[in-house]
C-alpha angles and dihedrals in degrees: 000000000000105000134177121296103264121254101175152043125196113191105189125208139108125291111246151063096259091059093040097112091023108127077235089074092054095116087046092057087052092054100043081057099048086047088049099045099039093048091251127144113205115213145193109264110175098200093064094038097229141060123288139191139166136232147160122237121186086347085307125131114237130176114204125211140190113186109218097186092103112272096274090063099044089120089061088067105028090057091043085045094047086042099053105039085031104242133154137230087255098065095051126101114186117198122201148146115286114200092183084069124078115231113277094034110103137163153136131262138184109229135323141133124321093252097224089295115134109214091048084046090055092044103044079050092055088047088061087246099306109140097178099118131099130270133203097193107196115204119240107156126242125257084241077247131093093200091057101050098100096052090041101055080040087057124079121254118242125259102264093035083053089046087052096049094043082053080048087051100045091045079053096051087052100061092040092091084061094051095041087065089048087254087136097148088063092030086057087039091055099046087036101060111054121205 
């Protein structure tokens, strides 16, 4: 599937130091380390209520974002964001945490449900329903327990569970340079089948 060149990265989570290794963070992890490893800096901007950064990615272009308007209002930030810079639904890529997924099991999707997560719920709203955009769904286990869910994905993962995600986030990086040129098919190729 050859899809558009990517513009921007959202990386979903909660403001805040106290959040900061929650699962919840997940999609901010991804993000930091795009910013590192791409030579980004991402920045306070008031008008798009999170943080944004720019960098460029296989000669691409790509704006990064980080919503901190607490994860059930991320919609909020990514529409004011695509309005403003004029992007559509199709070169984004949204990363977050994926409690369907065991930890370790990582990978990419075009559109879809929310999924009962709250940040992708707000953001497919403020998109007036459409999900075509891109995912990056970052394994982080289940508590086995509906009813535990929210404290869970509020709770830290353990060290081995964070090293395995972190493993998850530097074989996704890999295969970004793939997905920045709109090559998703071998960039999902490429996440997809683990050495």
């Amino acid at each position: 599937m050859q899809g558009k060149a990517l513009k921007l990265i959202v990386g979903l989570g909660n403001p805040g130091p106290q959040y900061r290794y929650n699962r919840h963070n997940a999609g901010e992890w991804f993000l930091s380390r795009v910013a590192a490893d791409f030579h980004g800096e991402l920045r306070a901007e008031s008008k798009f209520f999170g943080l944004t950064g720019r960098v460029t990615i296989a000669d691409q272009d790509v704006r990064l974002l980080f919503p901190t308007t607490f994860m059930n209002r991320s919609g909020q930030s990514v529409s004011a964001f695509c309005k403003y810079f004029d992007i559509e639904p199709e070169q984004i890529l949204v990363a977050y945490d994926e409690i369907d997924f065991e930890v370790g099991n990582t990978r990419f999707k075009f559109g879809g449900g929310h999924g009962g997560h709250n940040g992708m719920r707000d953001i497919i709203s403020a998109f007036g329903g459409n999900r075509d955009f891109y995912r990056l769904r970052i394994g982080v286990g289940h508590p086995g327990n509906k009813a535990q869910v929210a404290n869970y994905v509020l709770g830290d993962p353990s060290k081995s569970e964070m090293e395995a995600i972190q493993t998850d986030i530097d074989q996704a990086i890999r295969s970004l340079p793939l997905a920045a040129k709109g090559e998703w098919q071998n960039a999902m190729h490429e996440l997809h089948t683990k050495p």
